[in-house]
Short mmCIF file of C-alpha atoms in Angstrom, two decimals:
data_model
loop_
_atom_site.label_atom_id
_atom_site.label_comp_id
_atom_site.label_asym_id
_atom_site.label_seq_id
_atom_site.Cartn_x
_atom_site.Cartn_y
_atom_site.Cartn_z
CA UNK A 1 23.55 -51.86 9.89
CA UNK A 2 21.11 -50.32 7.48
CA UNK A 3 21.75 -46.38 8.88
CA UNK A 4 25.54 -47.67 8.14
CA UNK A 5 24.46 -48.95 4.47
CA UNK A 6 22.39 -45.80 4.06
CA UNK A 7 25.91 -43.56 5.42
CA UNK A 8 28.13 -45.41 2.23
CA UNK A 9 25.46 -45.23 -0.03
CA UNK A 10 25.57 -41.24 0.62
CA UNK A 11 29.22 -41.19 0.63
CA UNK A 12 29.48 -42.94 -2.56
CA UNK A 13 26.91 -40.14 -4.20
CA UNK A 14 28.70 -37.45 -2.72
CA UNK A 15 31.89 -38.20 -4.08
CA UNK A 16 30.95 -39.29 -7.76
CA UNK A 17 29.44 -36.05 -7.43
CA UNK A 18 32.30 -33.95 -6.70
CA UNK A 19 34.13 -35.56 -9.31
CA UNK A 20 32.04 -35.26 -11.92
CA UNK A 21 30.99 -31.47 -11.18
CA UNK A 22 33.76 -30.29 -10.05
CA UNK A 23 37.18 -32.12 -9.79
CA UNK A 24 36.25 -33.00 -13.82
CA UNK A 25 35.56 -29.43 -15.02
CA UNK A 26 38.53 -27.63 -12.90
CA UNK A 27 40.78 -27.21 -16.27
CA UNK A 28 43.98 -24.77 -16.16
CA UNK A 29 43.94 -24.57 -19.71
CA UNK A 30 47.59 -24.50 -19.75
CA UNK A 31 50.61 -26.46 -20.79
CA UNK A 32 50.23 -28.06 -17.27
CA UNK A 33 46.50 -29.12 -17.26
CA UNK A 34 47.49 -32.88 -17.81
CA UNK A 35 48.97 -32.80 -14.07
CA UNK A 36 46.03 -32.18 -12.21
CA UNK A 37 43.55 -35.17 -12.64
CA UNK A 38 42.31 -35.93 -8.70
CA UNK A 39 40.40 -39.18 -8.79
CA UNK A 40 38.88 -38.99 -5.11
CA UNK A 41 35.43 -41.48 -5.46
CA UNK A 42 38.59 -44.27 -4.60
CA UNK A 43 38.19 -42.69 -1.22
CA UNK A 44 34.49 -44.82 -0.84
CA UNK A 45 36.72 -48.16 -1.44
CA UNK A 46 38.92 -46.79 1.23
CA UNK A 47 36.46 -46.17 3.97
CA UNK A 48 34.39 -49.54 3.71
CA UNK A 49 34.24 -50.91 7.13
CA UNK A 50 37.48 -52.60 7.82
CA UNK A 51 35.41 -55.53 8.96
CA UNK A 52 33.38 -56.41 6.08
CA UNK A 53 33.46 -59.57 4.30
CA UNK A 54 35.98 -60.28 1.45
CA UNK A 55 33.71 -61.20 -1.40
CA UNK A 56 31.33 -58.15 -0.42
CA UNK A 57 34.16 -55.59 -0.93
CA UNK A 58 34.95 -56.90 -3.83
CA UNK A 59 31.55 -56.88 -5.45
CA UNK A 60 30.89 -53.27 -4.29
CA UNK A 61 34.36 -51.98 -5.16
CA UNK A 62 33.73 -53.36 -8.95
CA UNK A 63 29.81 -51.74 -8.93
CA UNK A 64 31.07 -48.32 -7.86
CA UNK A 65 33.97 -48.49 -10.67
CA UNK A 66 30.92 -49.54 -12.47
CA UNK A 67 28.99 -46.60 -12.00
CA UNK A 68 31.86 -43.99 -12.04
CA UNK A 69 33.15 -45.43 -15.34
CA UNK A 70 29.22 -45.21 -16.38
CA UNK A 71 29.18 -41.23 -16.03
CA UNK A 72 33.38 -41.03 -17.15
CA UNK A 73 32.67 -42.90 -20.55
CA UNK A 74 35.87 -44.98 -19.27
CA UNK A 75 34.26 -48.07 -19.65
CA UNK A 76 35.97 -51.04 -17.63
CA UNK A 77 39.32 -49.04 -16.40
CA UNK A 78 38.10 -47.95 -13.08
CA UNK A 79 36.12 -51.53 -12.66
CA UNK A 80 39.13 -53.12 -12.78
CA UNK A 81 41.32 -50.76 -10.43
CA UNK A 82 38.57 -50.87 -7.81
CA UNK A 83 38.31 -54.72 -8.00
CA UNK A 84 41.75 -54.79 -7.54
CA UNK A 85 42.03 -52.34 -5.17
CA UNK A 86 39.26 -54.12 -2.91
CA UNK A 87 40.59 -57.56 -3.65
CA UNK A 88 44.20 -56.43 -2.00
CA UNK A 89 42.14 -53.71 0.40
CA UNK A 90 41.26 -56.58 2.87
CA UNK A 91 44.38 -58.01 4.17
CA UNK A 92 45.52 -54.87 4.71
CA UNK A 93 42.68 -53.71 6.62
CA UNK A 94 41.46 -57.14 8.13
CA UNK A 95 42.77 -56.99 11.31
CA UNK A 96 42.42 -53.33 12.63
CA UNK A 97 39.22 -54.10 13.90
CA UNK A 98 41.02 -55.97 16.70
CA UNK A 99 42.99 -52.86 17.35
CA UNK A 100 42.95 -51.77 20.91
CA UNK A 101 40.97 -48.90 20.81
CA UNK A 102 42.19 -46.87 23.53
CA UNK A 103 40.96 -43.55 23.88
CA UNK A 104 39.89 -43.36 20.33
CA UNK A 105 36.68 -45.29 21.46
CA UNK A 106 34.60 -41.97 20.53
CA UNK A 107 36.35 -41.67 16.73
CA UNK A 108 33.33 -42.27 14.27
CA UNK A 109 35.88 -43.69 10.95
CA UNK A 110 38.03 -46.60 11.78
CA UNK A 111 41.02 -45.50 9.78
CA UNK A 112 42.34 -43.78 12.73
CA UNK A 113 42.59 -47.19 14.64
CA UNK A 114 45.64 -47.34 13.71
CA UNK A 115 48.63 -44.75 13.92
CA UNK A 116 48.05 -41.68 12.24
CA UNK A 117 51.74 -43.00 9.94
CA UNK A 118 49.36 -46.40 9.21
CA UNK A 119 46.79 -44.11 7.79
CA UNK A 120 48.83 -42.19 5.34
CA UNK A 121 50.23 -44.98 3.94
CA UNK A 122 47.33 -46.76 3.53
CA UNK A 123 45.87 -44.18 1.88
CA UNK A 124 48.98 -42.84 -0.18
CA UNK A 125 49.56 -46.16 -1.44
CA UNK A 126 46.09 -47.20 -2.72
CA UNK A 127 45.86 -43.76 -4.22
CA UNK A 128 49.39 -44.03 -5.91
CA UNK A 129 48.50 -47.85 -7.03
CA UNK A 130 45.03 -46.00 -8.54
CA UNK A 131 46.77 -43.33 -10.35
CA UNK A 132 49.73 -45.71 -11.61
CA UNK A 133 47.27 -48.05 -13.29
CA UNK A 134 44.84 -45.66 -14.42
CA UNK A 135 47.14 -43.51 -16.48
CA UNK A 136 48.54 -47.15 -17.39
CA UNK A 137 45.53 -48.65 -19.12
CA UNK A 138 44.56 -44.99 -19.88
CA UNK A 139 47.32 -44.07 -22.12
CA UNK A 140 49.09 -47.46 -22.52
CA UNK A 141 52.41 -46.77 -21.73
CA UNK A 142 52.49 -43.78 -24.42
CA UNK A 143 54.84 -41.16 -22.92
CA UNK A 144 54.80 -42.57 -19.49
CA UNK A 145 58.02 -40.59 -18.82
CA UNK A 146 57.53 -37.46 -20.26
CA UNK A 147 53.90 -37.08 -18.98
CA UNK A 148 52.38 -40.02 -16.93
CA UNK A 149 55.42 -40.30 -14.05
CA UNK A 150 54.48 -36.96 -13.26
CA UNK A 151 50.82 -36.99 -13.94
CA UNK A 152 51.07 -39.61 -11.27
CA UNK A 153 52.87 -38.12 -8.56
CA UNK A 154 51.17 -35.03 -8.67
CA UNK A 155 47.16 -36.29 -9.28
CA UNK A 156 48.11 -38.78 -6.42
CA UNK A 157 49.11 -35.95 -4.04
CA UNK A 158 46.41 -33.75 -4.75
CA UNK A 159 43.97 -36.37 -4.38
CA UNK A 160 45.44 -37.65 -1.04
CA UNK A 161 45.41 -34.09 0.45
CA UNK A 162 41.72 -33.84 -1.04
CA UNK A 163 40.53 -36.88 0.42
CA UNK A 164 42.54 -36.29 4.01
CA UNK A 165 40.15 -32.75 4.34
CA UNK A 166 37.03 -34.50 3.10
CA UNK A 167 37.20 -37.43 5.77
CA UNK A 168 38.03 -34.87 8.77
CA UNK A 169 34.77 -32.42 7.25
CA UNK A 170 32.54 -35.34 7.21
CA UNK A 171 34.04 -37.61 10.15
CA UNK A 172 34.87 -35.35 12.78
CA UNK A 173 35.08 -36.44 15.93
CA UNK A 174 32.46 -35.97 18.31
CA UNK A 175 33.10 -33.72 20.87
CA UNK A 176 31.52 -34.99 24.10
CA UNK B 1 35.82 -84.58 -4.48
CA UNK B 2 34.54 -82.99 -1.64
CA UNK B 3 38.26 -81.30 -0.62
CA UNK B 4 38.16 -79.93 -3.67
CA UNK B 5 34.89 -78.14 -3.63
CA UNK B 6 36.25 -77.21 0.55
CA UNK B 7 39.14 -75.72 -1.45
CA UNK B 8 37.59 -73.65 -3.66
CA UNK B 9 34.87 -71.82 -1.55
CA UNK B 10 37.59 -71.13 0.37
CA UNK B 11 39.38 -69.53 -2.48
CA UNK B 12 35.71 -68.04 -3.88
CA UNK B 13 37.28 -64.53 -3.34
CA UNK B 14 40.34 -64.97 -5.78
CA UNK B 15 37.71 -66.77 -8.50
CA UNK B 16 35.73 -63.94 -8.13
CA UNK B 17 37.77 -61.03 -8.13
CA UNK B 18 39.84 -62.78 -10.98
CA UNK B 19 36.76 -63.20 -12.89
CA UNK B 20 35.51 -59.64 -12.22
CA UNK B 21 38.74 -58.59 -13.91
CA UNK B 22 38.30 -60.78 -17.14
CA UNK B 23 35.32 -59.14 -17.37
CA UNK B 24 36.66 -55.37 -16.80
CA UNK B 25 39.71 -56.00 -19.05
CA UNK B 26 36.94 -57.40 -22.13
CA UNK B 27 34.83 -54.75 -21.43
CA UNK B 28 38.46 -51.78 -21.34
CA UNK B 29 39.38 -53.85 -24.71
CA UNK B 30 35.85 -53.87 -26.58
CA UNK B 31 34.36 -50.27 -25.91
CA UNK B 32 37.67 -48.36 -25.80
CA UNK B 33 38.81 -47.38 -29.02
CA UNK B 34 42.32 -46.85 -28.30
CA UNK B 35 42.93 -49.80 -26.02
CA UNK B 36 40.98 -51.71 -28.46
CA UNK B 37 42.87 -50.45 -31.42
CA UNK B 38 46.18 -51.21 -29.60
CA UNK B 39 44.92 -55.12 -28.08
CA UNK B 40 44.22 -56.14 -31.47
CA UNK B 41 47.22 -54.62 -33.11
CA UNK B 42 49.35 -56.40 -30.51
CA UNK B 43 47.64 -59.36 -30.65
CA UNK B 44 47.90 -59.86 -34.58
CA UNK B 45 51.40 -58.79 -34.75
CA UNK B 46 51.87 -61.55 -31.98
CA UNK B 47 49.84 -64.26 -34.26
CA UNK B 48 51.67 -63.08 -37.09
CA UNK B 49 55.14 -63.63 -35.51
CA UNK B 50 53.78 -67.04 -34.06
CA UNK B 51 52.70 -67.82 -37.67
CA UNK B 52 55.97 -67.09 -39.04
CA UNK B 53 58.09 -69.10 -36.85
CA UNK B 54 56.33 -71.83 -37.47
CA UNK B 55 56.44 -71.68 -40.86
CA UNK B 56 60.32 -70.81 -40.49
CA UNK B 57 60.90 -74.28 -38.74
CA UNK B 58 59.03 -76.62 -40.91
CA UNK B 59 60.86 -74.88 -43.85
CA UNK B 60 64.63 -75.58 -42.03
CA UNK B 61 62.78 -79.42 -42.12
CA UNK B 62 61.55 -79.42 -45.47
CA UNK B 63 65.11 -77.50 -46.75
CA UNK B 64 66.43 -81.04 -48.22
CA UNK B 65 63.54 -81.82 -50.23
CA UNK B 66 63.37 -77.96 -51.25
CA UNK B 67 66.76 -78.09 -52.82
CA UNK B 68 66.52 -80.84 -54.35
CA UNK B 69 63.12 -79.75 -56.37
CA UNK B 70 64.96 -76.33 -57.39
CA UNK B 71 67.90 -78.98 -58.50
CA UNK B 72 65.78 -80.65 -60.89
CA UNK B 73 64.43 -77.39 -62.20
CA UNK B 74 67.46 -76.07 -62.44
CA UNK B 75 68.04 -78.79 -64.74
CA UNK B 76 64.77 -78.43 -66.81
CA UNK B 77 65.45 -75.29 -67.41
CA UNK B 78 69.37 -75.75 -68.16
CA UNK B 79 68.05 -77.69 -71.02
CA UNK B 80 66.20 -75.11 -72.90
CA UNK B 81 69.23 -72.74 -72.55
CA UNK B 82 70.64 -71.52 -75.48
CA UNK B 83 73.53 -72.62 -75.40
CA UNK B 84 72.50 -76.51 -75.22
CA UNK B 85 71.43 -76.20 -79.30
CA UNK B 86 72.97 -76.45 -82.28
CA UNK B 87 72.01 -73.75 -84.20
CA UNK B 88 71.43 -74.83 -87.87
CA UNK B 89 70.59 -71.93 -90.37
CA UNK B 90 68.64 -73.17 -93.01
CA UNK B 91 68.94 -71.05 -96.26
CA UNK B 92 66.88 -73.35 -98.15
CA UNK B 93 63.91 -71.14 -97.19
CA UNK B 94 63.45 -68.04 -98.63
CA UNK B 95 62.95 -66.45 -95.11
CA UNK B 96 66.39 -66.92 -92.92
CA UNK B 97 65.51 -68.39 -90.17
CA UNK B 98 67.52 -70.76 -87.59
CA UNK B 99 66.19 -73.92 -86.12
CA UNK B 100 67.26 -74.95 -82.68
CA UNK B 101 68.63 -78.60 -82.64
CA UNK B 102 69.17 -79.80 -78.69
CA UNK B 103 72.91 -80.67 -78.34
CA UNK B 104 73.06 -81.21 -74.67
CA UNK B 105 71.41 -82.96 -71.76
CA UNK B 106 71.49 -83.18 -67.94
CA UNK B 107 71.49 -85.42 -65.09
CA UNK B 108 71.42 -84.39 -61.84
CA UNK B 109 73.91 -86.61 -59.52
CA UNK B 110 74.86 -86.28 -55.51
CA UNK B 111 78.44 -86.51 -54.83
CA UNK B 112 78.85 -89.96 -52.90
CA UNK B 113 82.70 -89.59 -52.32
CA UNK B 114 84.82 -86.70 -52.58
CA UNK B 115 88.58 -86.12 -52.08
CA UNK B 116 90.74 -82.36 -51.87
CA UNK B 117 94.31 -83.67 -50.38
CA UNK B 118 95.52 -86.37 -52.85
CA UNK B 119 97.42 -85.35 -56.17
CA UNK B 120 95.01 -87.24 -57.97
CA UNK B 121 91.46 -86.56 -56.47
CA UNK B 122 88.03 -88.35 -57.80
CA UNK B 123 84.51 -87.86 -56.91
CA UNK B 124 82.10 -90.94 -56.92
CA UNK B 125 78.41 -90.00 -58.25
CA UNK B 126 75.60 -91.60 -57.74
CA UNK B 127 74.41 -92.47 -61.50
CA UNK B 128 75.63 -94.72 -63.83
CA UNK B 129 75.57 -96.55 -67.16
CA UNK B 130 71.96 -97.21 -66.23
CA UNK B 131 70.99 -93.17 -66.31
CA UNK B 132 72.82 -92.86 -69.46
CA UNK B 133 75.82 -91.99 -68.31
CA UNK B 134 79.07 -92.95 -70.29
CA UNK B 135 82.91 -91.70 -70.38
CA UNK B 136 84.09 -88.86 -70.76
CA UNK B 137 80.82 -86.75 -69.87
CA UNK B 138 81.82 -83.32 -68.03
CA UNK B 139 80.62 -82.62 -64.87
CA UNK B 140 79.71 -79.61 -63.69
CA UNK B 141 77.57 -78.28 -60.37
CA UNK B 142 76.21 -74.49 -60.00
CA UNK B 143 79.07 -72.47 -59.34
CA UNK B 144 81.79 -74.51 -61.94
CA UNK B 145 83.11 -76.57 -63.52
CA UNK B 146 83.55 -80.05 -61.21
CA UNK B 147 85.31 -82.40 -64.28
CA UNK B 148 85.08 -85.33 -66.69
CA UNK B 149 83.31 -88.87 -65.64
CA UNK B 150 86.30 -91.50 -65.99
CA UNK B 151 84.82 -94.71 -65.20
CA UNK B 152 81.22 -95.98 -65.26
CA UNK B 153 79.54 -98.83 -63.47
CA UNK B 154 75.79 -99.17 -63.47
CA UNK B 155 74.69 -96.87 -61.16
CA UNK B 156 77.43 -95.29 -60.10
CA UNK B 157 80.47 -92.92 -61.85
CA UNK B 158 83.74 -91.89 -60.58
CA UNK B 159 84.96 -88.33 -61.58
CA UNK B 160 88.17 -86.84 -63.23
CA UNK B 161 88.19 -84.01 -60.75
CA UNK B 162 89.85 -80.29 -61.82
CA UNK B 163 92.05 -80.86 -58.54
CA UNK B 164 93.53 -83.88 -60.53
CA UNK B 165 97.41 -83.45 -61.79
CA UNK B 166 95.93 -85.74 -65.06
CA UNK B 167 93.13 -83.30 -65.69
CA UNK B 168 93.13 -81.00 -68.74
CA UNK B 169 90.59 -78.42 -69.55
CA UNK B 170 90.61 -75.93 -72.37
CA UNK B 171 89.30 -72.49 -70.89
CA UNK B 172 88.35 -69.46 -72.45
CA UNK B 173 89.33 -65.99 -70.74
CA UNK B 174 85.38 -64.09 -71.18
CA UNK B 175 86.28 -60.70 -71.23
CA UNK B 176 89.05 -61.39 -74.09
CA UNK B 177 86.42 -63.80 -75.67
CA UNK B 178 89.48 -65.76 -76.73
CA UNK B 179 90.43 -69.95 -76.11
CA UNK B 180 93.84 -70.42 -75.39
CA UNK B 181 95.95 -72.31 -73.17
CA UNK B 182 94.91 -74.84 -70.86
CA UNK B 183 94.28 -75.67 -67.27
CA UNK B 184 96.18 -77.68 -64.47
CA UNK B 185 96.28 -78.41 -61.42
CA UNK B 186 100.27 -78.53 -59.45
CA UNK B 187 98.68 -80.91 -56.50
CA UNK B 188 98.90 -78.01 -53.89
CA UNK B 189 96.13 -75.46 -53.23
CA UNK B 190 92.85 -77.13 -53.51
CA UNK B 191 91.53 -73.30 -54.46
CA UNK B 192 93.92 -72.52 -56.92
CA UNK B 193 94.51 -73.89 -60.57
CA UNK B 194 97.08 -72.49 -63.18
CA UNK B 195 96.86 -71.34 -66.51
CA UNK B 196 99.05 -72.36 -68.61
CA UNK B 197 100.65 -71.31 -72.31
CA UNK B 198 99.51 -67.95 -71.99
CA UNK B 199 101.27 -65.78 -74.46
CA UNK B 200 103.11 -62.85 -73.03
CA UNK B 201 102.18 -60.50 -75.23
CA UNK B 202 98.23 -60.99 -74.51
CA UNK B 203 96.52 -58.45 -72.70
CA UNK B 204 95.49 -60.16 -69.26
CA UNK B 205 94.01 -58.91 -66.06
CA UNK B 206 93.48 -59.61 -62.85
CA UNK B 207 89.77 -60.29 -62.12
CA UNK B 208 89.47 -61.71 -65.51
CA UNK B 209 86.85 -64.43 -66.09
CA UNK B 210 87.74 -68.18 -67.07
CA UNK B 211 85.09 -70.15 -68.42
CA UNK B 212 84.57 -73.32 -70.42
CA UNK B 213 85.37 -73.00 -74.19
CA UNK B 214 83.39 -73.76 -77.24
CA UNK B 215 86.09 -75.93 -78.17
CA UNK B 216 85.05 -79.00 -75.70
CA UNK B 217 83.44 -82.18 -76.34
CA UNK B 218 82.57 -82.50 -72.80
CA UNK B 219 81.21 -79.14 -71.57
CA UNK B 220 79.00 -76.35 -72.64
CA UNK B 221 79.83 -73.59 -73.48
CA UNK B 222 80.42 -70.50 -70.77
CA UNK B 223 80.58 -72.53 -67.34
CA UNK B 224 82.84 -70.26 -64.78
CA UNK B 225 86.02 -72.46 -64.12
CA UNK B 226 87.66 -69.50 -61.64
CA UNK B 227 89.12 -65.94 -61.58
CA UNK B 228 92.21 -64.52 -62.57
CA UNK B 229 93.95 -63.78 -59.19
CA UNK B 230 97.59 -63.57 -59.54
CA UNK B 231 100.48 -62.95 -62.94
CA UNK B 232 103.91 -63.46 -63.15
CA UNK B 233 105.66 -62.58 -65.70
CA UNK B 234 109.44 -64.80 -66.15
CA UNK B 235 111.80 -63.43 -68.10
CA UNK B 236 112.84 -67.07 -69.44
CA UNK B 237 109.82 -68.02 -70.71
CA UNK B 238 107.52 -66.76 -73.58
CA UNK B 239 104.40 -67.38 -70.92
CA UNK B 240 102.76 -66.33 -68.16
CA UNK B 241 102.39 -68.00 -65.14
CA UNK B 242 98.90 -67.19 -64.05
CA UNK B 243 96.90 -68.45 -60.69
CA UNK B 244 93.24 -68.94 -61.29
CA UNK B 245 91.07 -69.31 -58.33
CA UNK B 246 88.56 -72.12 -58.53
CA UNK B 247 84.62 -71.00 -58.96
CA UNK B 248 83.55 -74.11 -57.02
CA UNK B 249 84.70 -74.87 -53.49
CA UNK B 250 85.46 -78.56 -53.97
CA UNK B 251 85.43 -79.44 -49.77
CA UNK B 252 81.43 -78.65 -50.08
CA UNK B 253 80.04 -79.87 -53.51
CA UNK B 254 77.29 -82.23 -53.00
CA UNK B 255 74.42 -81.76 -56.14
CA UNK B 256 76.26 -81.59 -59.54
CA UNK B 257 74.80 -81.71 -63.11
CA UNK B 258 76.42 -84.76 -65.62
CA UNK B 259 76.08 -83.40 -68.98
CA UNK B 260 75.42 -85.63 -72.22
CA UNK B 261 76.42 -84.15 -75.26
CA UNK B 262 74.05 -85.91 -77.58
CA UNK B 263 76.30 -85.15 -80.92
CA UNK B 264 79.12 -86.65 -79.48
CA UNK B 265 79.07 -89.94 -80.99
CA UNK B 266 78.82 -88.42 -84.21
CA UNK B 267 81.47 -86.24 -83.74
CA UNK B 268 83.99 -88.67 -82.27
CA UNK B 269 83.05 -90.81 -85.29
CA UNK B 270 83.59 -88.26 -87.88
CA UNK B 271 86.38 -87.16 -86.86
CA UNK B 272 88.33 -90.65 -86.33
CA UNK B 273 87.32 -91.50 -89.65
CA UNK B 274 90.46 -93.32 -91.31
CA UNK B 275 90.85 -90.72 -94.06
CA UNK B 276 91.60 -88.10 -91.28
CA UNK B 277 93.27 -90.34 -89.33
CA UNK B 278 95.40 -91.56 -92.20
CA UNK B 279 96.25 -87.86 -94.01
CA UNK B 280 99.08 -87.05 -92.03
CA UNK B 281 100.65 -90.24 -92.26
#
């Protein structure tokens, strides 16, 4: 319990890390550089245990928009995406702990419970919610479809891809 | 009591995560600049609009009331017009000046009854001998002439109307600055009203102004009657035939002005005096 609390904790560092260091500073200084904007600490409100209690997720999910918004000087925007995003999170996620397990038994991240389709989507579509809102309240509406549609689709994909290679590095399964 | 408290710990995740969001969306709104900048500029444009609805409606309410005020000063100010004083030069002083002497007054009325489709039409008003009102007054409202009070009771008139076959008025055409003729009614076209005794030989127009001449007892001077609209010529007579379309639109008058011409009296007097009357004879 507290080695798992301890394992968050870390993964929660390690990606508000990355994004601040690097994902933030990574500028193409070119017409296109408004395209690439890979939000990936959305990936800690992803990986929660699928078991944990509603009011918990959402409590965490707001402190770690908290905190990122604390270092991003966006104060409040990714708050409220993460609160939302944990409030809806659950009943999508509630019952995959009663999954079968099968022969995934020795799989360390309960994502891949579930079909490998499940997974995607669940992540594509929190990711694509996260982007959609963010440039939302970011920019308002201002030339949402001259910039921000394809902000969107293209951050979201990035970011997906990003956070699909960063959860096989760091939860590979154990070969026995 | 108690179900309701059951009820909302169960719900303690939507309370929460709704209140978590008031919170975020205060916090996006106050230390922002641009999504504060474009909250408030919403939200005071949306006040503002609020505002001015409401103030829209309770004016559509208050519109009677309104009118009625702008009426009446209408009417105060009618009475400082120029044309409402005699003007009485005075060459006893050794400066020449003019001294304004009022000559008319007003009375605001609303129309009680009103006809268009007889031959002979009459409006009732609502004042009578008790405002001051007395025969053979004119009547006029905003846009024209309306016609001469006929009868009087105590608080209440009945009106000569211009759509009357026994109604006379003596116009004067503005732009030729001239009186001449006189106007009638034929009983047809409540809009129309022709001038009459017209020389041929005078240079008329369509479009050309008819207004109330100097010449009347009744009237001031300068209130529109109507508009030149059509000419015919006959070869028969010495005079045109011209159409004048009416100023006022007689289906919709409801606020007129009664006009008292306070020389009148004197007038009338003077001239039936039996020496006049008699030097013909």
């Amino acid at each position: 319990m507290i080695g798992d609390i301890f394992k968050h904790l870390g993964l929660l560092l390690l990606l508000v890390v990355i994004q601040i260091l690097v994902l933030d500073n990574i500028n193409f200084g070119n017409s296109l550089a408004f395209l690439f904007q890979p939000q990936i600490v959305i990936m800690f409100v992803l990986l929660l245990p699928a078991n944990i209690n509603h009011i918990w997720l959402i409590i965490i999910a707001f402190f770690a928009g908290l905190l990122l918004d604390s270092l991003c000087n966006t104060y409040g925007i990714n708050a409220a995406i993460f609160t939302l995003i944990g409030f809806l999170r659950f009943y999508f996620t509630a019952d995959v702990e009663n999954e079968i397990s099968g022969r995934d038994e020795d799989k360390k991240i309960w994502t891949s419970k579930k079909s490998k389709v499940w997974k995607w989507t669940y992540f594509l579509g929190f990711i694509v919610l996260y982007q959609f809102l963010f440039v939302l309240i970011d920019t308002l509406g201002k030339n949402f479809f001259t910039l921000g549609f394809w902000a969107i689709i293209v951050s979201s994909i990035v970011t997906f891809f990003l956070i699909l290679i960063l959860e096989d590095l760091l939860f590979k399964p154990s070969k026995s | 009591m108690n179900a309701i408290f059951r009820y909302l710990k169960s719900k303690i995740h939507v309370l929460l995560f709704i209140f978590l969001e008031i919170f975020c969306i205060s916090a996006i709104v106050r230390y922002n600049i641009y999504q504060s900048a474009f909250y408030f500029n919403n939200t005071k444009a949306f006040s503002a609009k609020m505002h001015e609805a409401n103030i829209a409606m309770f004016d559509y309410f208050s519109l009677f009331k309104k009118n009625e005020a702008l009426f009446n000063e209408n009417i105060q100010l009618r009475r400082q017009l120029k044309d409402n004083f005699l003007i009485q030069p005075k060459q006893e002083f050794t400066i020449n000046d003019t001294v304004y002497k009022q000559r008319y007054e007003y009375v605001s009325a609303k129309v009680i009854t009103n006809s268009i489709n007889n031959a002979n039409n009459f409006i009732t008003l609502n004042r009578g001998s008790s405002s001051g009102i007395s025969k053979g007054m004119g009547v006029f409202c905003p846009s024209g002439v309306i016609g001469t009070v006929m009868e009087v009771s105590n608080n209440y008139c009945i009106v000569l109307s211009v759509l009357n076959i026994k109604n006379q008025i003596v116009p004067k055409i503005k732009e030729m600055n001239n009186t001449k003729g006189f106007i009638e009614w034929l009983g047809k076209d409540p809009n129309f009203v022709t001038l009459n005794k017209i020389n041929k030989y005078e240079d008329i127009k369509v479009g050309y102004h008819v207004v109330t001449s100097p010449y009347s007892n009744s009237l001031p001077e300068n209130i529109p009657i109507g508009t030149v609209q059509t000419i015919e010529k006959s070869t028969k007579e010495s005079f045109y035939k011209i159409n004048v379309r009416l100023a006022v639109d007689f289906g919709s008058i409801s606020d007129v002005c009664i006009v008292k011409n306070l020389f009148k009296k004197e007038l009338e007097e003077l001239q039936n005096t039996p020496q006049i009357l008699n030097f013909n004879k």
